[in-house]
Coordinates of C-alpha atoms in Angstrom, one line a residue:
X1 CA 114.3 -38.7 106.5
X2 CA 116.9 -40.8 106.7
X3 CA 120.2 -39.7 105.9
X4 CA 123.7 -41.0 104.6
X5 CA 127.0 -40.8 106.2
X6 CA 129.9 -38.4 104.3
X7 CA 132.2 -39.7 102.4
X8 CA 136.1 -40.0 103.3
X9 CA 137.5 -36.5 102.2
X10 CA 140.3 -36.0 99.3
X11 CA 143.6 -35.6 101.7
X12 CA 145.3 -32.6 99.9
X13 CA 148.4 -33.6 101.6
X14 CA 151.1 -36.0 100.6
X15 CA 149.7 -38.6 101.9
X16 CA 146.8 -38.0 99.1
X17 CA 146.5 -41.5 96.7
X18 CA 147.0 -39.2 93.4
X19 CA 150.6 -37.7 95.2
X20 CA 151.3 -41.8 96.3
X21 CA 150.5 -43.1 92.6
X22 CA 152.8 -40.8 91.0
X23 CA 155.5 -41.7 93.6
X24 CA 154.4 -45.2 93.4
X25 CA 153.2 -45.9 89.8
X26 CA 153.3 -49.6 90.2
X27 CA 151.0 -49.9 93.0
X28 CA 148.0 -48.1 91.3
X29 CA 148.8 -50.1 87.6
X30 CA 145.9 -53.0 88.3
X31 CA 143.5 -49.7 88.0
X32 CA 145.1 -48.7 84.2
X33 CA 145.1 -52.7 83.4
X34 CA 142.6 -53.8 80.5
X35 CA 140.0 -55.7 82.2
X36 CA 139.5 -58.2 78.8
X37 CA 143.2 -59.4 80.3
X38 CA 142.9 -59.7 84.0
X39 CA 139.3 -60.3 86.3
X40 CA 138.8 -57.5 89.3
X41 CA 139.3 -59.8 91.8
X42 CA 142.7 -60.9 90.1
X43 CA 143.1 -57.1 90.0
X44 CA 142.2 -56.4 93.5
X45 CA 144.3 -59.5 94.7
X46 CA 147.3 -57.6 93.0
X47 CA 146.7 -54.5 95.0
X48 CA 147.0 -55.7 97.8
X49 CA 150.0 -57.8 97.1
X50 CA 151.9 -54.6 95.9
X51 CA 150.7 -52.9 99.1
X52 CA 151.6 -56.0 100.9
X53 CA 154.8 -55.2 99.7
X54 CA 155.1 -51.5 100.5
X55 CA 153.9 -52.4 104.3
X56 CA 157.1 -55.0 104.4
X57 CA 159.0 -52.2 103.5
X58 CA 157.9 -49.7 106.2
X59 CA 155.3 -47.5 104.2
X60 CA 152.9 -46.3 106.4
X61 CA 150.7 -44.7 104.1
X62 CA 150.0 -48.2 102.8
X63 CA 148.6 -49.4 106.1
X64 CA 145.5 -47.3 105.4
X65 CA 145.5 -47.7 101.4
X66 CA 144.6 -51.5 102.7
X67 CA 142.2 -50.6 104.8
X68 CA 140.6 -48.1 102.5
X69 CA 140.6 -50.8 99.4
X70 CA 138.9 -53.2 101.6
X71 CA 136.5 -50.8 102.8
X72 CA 135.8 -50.3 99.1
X73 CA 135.1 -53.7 97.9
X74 CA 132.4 -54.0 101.3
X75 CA 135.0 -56.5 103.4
X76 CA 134.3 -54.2 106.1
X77 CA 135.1 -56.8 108.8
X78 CA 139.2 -56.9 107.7
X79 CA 138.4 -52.9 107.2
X80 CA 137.5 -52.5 110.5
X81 CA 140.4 -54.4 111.7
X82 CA 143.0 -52.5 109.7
X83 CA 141.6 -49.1 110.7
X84 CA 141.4 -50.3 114.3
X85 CA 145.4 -51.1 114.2
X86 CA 146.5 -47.4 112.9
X87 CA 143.6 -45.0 114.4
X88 CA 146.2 -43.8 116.7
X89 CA 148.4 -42.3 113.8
X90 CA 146.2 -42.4 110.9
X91 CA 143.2 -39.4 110.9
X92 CA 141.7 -40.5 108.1
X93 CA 141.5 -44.2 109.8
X94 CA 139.9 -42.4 112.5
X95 CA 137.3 -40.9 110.2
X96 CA 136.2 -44.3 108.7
X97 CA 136.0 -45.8 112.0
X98 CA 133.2 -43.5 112.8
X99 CA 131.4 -44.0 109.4
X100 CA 131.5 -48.0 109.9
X101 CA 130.9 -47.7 113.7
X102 CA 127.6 -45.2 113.1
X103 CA 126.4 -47.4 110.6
X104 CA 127.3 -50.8 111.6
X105 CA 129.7 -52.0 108.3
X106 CA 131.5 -54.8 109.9
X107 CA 130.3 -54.8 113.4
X108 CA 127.3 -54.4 115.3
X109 CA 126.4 -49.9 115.2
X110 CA 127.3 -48.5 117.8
X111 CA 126.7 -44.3 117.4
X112 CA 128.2 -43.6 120.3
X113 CA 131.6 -45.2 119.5
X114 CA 130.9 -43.8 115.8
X115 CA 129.9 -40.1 117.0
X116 CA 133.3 -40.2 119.2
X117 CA 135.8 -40.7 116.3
X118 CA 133.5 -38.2 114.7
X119 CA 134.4 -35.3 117.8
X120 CA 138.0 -36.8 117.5
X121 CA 138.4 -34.6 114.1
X122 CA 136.6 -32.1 114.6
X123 CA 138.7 -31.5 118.3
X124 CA 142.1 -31.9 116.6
X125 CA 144.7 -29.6 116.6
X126 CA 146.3 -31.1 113.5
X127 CA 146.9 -29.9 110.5
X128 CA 146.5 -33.3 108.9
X129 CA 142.9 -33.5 109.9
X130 CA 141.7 -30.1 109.4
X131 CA 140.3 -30.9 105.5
X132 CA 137.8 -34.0 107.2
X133 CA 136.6 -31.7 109.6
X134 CA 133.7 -30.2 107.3
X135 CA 132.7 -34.1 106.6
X136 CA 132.9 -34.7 110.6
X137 CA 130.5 -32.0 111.3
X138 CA 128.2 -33.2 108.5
X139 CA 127.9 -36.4 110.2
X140 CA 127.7 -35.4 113.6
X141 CA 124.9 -32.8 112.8
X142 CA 123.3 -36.3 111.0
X143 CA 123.2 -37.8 114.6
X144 CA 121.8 -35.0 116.4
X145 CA 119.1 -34.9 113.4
X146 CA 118.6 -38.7 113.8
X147 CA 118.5 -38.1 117.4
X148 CA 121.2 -42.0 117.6
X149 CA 123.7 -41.9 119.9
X150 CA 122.8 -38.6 121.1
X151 CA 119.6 -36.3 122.5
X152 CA 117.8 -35.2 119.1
X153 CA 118.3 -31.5 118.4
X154 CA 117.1 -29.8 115.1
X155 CA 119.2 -26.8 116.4
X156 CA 122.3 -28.4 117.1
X157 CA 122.3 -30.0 113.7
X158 CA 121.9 -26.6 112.3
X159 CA 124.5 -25.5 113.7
X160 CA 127.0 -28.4 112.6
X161 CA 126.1 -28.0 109.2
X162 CA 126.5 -24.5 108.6
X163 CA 129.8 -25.0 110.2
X164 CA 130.5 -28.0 107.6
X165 CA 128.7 -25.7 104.8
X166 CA 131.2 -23.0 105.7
X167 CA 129.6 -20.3 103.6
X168 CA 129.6 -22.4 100.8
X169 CA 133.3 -22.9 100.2
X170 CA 133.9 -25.9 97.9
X171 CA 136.0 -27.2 99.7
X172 CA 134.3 -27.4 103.0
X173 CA 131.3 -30.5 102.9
X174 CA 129.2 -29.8 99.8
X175 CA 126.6 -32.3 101.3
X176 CA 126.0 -30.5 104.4
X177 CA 125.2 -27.4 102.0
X178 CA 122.7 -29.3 100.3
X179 CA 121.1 -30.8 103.6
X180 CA 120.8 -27.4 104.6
X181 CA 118.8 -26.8 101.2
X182 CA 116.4 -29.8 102.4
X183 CA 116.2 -28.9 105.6
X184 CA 115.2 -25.2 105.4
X185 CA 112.5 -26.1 102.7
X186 CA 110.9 -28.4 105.2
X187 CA 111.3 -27.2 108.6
X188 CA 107.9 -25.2 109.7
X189 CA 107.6 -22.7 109.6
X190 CA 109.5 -23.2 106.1
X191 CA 112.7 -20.8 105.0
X192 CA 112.6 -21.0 101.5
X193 CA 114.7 -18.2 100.5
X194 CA 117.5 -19.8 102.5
X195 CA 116.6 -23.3 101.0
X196 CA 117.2 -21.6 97.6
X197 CA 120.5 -20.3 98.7
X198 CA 121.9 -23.2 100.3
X199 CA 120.3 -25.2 96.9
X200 CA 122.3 -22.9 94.8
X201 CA 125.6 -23.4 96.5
X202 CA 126.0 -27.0 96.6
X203 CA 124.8 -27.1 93.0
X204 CA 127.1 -25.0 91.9
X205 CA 129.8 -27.0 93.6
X206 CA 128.4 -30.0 92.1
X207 CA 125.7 -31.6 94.1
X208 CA 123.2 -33.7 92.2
X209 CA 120.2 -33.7 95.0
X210 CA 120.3 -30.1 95.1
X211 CA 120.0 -29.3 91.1
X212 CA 116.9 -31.2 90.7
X213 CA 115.6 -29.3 94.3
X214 CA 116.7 -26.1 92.4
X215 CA 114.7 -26.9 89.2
X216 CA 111.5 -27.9 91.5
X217 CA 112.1 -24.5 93.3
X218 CA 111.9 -22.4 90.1
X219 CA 109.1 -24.6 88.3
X220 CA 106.8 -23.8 91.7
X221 CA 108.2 -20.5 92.7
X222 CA 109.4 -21.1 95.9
X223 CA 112.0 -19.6 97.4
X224 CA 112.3 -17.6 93.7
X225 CA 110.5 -16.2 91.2
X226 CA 108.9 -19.2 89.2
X227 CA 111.1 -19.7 86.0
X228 CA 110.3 -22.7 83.9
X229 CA 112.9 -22.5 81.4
X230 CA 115.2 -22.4 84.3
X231 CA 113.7 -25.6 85.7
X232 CA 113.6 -27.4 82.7
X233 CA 117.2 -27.0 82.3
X234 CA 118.2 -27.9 86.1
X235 CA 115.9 -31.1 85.8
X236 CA 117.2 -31.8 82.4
X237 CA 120.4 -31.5 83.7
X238 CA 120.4 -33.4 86.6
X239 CA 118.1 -35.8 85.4
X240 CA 120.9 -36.7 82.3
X241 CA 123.2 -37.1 85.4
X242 CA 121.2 -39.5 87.1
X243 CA 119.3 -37.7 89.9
X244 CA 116.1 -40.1 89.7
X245 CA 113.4 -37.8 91.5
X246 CA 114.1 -35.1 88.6
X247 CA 113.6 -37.8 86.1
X248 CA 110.1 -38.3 87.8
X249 CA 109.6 -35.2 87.9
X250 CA 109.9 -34.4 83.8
X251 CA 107.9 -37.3 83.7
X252 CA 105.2 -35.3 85.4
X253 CA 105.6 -32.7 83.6
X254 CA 105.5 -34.5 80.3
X255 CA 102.2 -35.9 81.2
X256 CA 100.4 -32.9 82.0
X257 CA 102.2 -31.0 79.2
X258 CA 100.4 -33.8 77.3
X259 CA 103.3 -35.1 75.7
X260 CA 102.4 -38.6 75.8
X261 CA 105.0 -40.5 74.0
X262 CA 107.6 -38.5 75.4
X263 CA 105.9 -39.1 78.8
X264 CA 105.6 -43.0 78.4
X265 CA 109.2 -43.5 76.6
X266 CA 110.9 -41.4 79.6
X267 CA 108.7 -43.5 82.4
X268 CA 109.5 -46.5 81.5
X269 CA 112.7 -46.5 82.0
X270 CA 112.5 -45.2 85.5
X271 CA 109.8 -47.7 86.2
X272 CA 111.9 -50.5 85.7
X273 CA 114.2 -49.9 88.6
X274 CA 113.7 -51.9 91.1
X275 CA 112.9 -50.7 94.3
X276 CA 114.9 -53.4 96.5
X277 CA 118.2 -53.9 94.4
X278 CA 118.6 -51.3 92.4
X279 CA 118.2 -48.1 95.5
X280 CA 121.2 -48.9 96.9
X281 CA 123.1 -49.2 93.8
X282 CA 122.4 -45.6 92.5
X283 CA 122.5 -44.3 96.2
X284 CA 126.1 -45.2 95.8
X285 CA 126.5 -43.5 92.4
X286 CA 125.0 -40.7 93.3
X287 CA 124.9 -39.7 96.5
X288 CA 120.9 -38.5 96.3
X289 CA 119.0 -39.4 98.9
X290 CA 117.3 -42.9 98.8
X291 CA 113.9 -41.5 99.9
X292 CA 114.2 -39.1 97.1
X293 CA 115.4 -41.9 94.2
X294 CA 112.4 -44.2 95.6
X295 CA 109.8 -40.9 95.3
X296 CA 110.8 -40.7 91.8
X297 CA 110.4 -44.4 90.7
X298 CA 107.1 -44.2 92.4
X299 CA 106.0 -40.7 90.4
X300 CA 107.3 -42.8 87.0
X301 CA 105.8 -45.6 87.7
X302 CA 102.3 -44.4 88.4
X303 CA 102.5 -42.1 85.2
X304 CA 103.3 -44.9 83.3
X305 CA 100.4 -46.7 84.1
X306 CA 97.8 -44.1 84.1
X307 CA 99.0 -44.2 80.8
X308 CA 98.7 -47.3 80.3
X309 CA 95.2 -47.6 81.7
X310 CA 94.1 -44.8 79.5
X311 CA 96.1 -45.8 76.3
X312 CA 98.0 -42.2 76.2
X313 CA 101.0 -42.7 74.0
X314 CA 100.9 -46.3 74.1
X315 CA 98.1 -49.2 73.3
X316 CA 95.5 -49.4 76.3
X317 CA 96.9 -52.3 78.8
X318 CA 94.8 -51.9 82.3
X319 CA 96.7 -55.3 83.5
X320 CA 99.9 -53.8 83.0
X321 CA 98.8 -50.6 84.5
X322 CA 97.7 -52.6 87.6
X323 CA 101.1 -54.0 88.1
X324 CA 102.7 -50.1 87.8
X325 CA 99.8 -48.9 90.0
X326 CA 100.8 -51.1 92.7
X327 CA 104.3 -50.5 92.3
X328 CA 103.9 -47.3 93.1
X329 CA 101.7 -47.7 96.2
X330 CA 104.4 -50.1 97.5
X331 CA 107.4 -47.8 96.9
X332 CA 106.2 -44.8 98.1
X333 CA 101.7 -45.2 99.4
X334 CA 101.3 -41.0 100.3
X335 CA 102.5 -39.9 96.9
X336 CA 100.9 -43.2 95.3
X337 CA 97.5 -42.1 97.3
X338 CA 97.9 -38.3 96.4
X339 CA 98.1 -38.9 92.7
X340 CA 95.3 -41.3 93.0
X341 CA 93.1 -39.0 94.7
X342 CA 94.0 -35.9 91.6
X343 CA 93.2 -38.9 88.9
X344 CA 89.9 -39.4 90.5
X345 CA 88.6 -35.6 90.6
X346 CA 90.0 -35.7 86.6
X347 CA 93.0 -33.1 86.9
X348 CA 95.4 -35.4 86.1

């Protein structure tokens, strides 16, 4: 299972960019600008002028703002440099160093070099980097996981993200809460009633993955008593919110609750992604794991053309069913081969 690197903390201090766009209203203006007048990179060309600006003028806060904007449009090699030049004075520079050095955005990975800014925050006695601690033990309980950069320990992992969960304070890392979710309903033997716990906090602070995990836990009874009007709502919710896997999961659900049309209408959709280019695009939107989003295409996808093959909700087509069939098997062949195998002995 691979996983995905935290994301840079809010700074609740002044330093945070909502405090420095109210002191600096003209700097943040290209974001409030009507795009019919002006193109983003015209936009982004006049942020960076304006912070330009405020670096001439001794701002230091602006020294990161620049790095951080061209960490966000993916120039990760100017990045890289900008962080480099202020890691010394910036924690939050520090932070994205070890994101882009564990990963490799803008240089070669290195998860050593990555796991090091990483044990940076987490050892620092300063207040300013206390609220990217949670995200820092996230990410260092990743590598343990991941077993890069360092010996591979399930049990030191653990322990990082509980200390990153923090008991399920929304404030500490809301992604470590949910990992913990995942990683208690998989482990063997399995821990489901702490999988449902961990599941329930980082929903209820607002984690996608872990409502549609909820609303598989109460539709199979694990880890709680099985509710499915309590799992229709968590997939319905999450799926309305993007989480792709619950959107393959109603589809399964709609198929065997034999609501074709429903079933096909809702597939389609989902069967459409595609698997290469469009992953990464709703890993970034949503956060859910990209193992997870491609599960769920593959679950639509073969729906849709069993479907199709059979003419359920929509007129018979077994060469369009072929083409969904083997989308499926390419996306994600053990799911792809255990739906196969329940077709065959007729309980699908």
């Amino acid at each position: 299972m691979k996983l995905t690197s935290e994301k840079l903390p809010k700074n609740p201090f002044n330093t945070s960019i909502s405090q420095y766009a109210a002191k600096y209203q003209k700097l943040f203006q290209w974001r409030k600008e009507n795009t019919d007048h002006y193109s983003h990179a015209a936009l982004v060309d006049k942020a960076l002028q304006l912070l330009k600006e405020r670096i001439r003028r001794g701002d230091t806060l602006a020294y990161f703002l620049r790095g951080q904007l061209y960490f966000e449009e993916g120039w990760y090699e100017e990045a890289l440099e900008q962080f480099e030049d202020i890691k010394e004075k910036d924690h939050q520079a520090t932070y994205q160093l070890g994101v882009m050095y564990y990963d490799g955005l803008g240089t070669t990975s290195n998860a050593e070099k990555g796991i090091d800014c990483m044990k940076r925050i987490l050892d620092s006695p300063c207040p300013k980097a206390r609220h990217l601690k949670f995200a820092a033990a996230f990410n260092l309980g990743r590598a343990y996981h991941e077993g890069k950069g360092v010996k591979r320990s399930d049990e030191e992992a653990e322990r990082l993200w509980l200390f990153a969960a923090d008991n399920g304070n929304p404030k500490a890392s809301v992604k470590a809460q949910s990992i913990l979710g995942l990683y208690y309903s998989t482990k063997e033997p399995k821990e489901l009633e702490k999988a449902f716990y961990w599941h329930s906090e980082a929903c209820g602070n607002g984690n996608l993955e872990s409502q549609g995990a909820l609303g598989l836990m109460y539709l199979y009874g694990q880890g709680i008593r099985q509710d499915t009007e309590a799992a229709l709502q968590c997939l319905r919710e999450a799926a309305e919110r993007g989480n792709i896997y619950a959107q393959g999961n109603l589809v399964q659900y709609y198929y065997k609750m034999k609501f074709f049309t429903k079933c096909v209408t809702f597939s389609k959709r989902i069967a459409d992604y595609d698997g290469v280019s469009d992953i990464p695009m709703i890993v970034q939107v949503t956060d859910c794991l990209p193992e997870f989003i491609s599960r769920g295409i593959a679950m639509a996808s073969f729906y849709y053309a069993r479907c199709l093959q059979l003419g359920l909700g929509i007129t018979k087509d077994e060469a369009t069913a072929k083409h969904y069939y083997s989308k499926a098997c390419h996306l994600n062949p053990a799911l792809a081969n255990e739906l196969h195998c329940l077709a065959i002995r007729q309980r699908i």
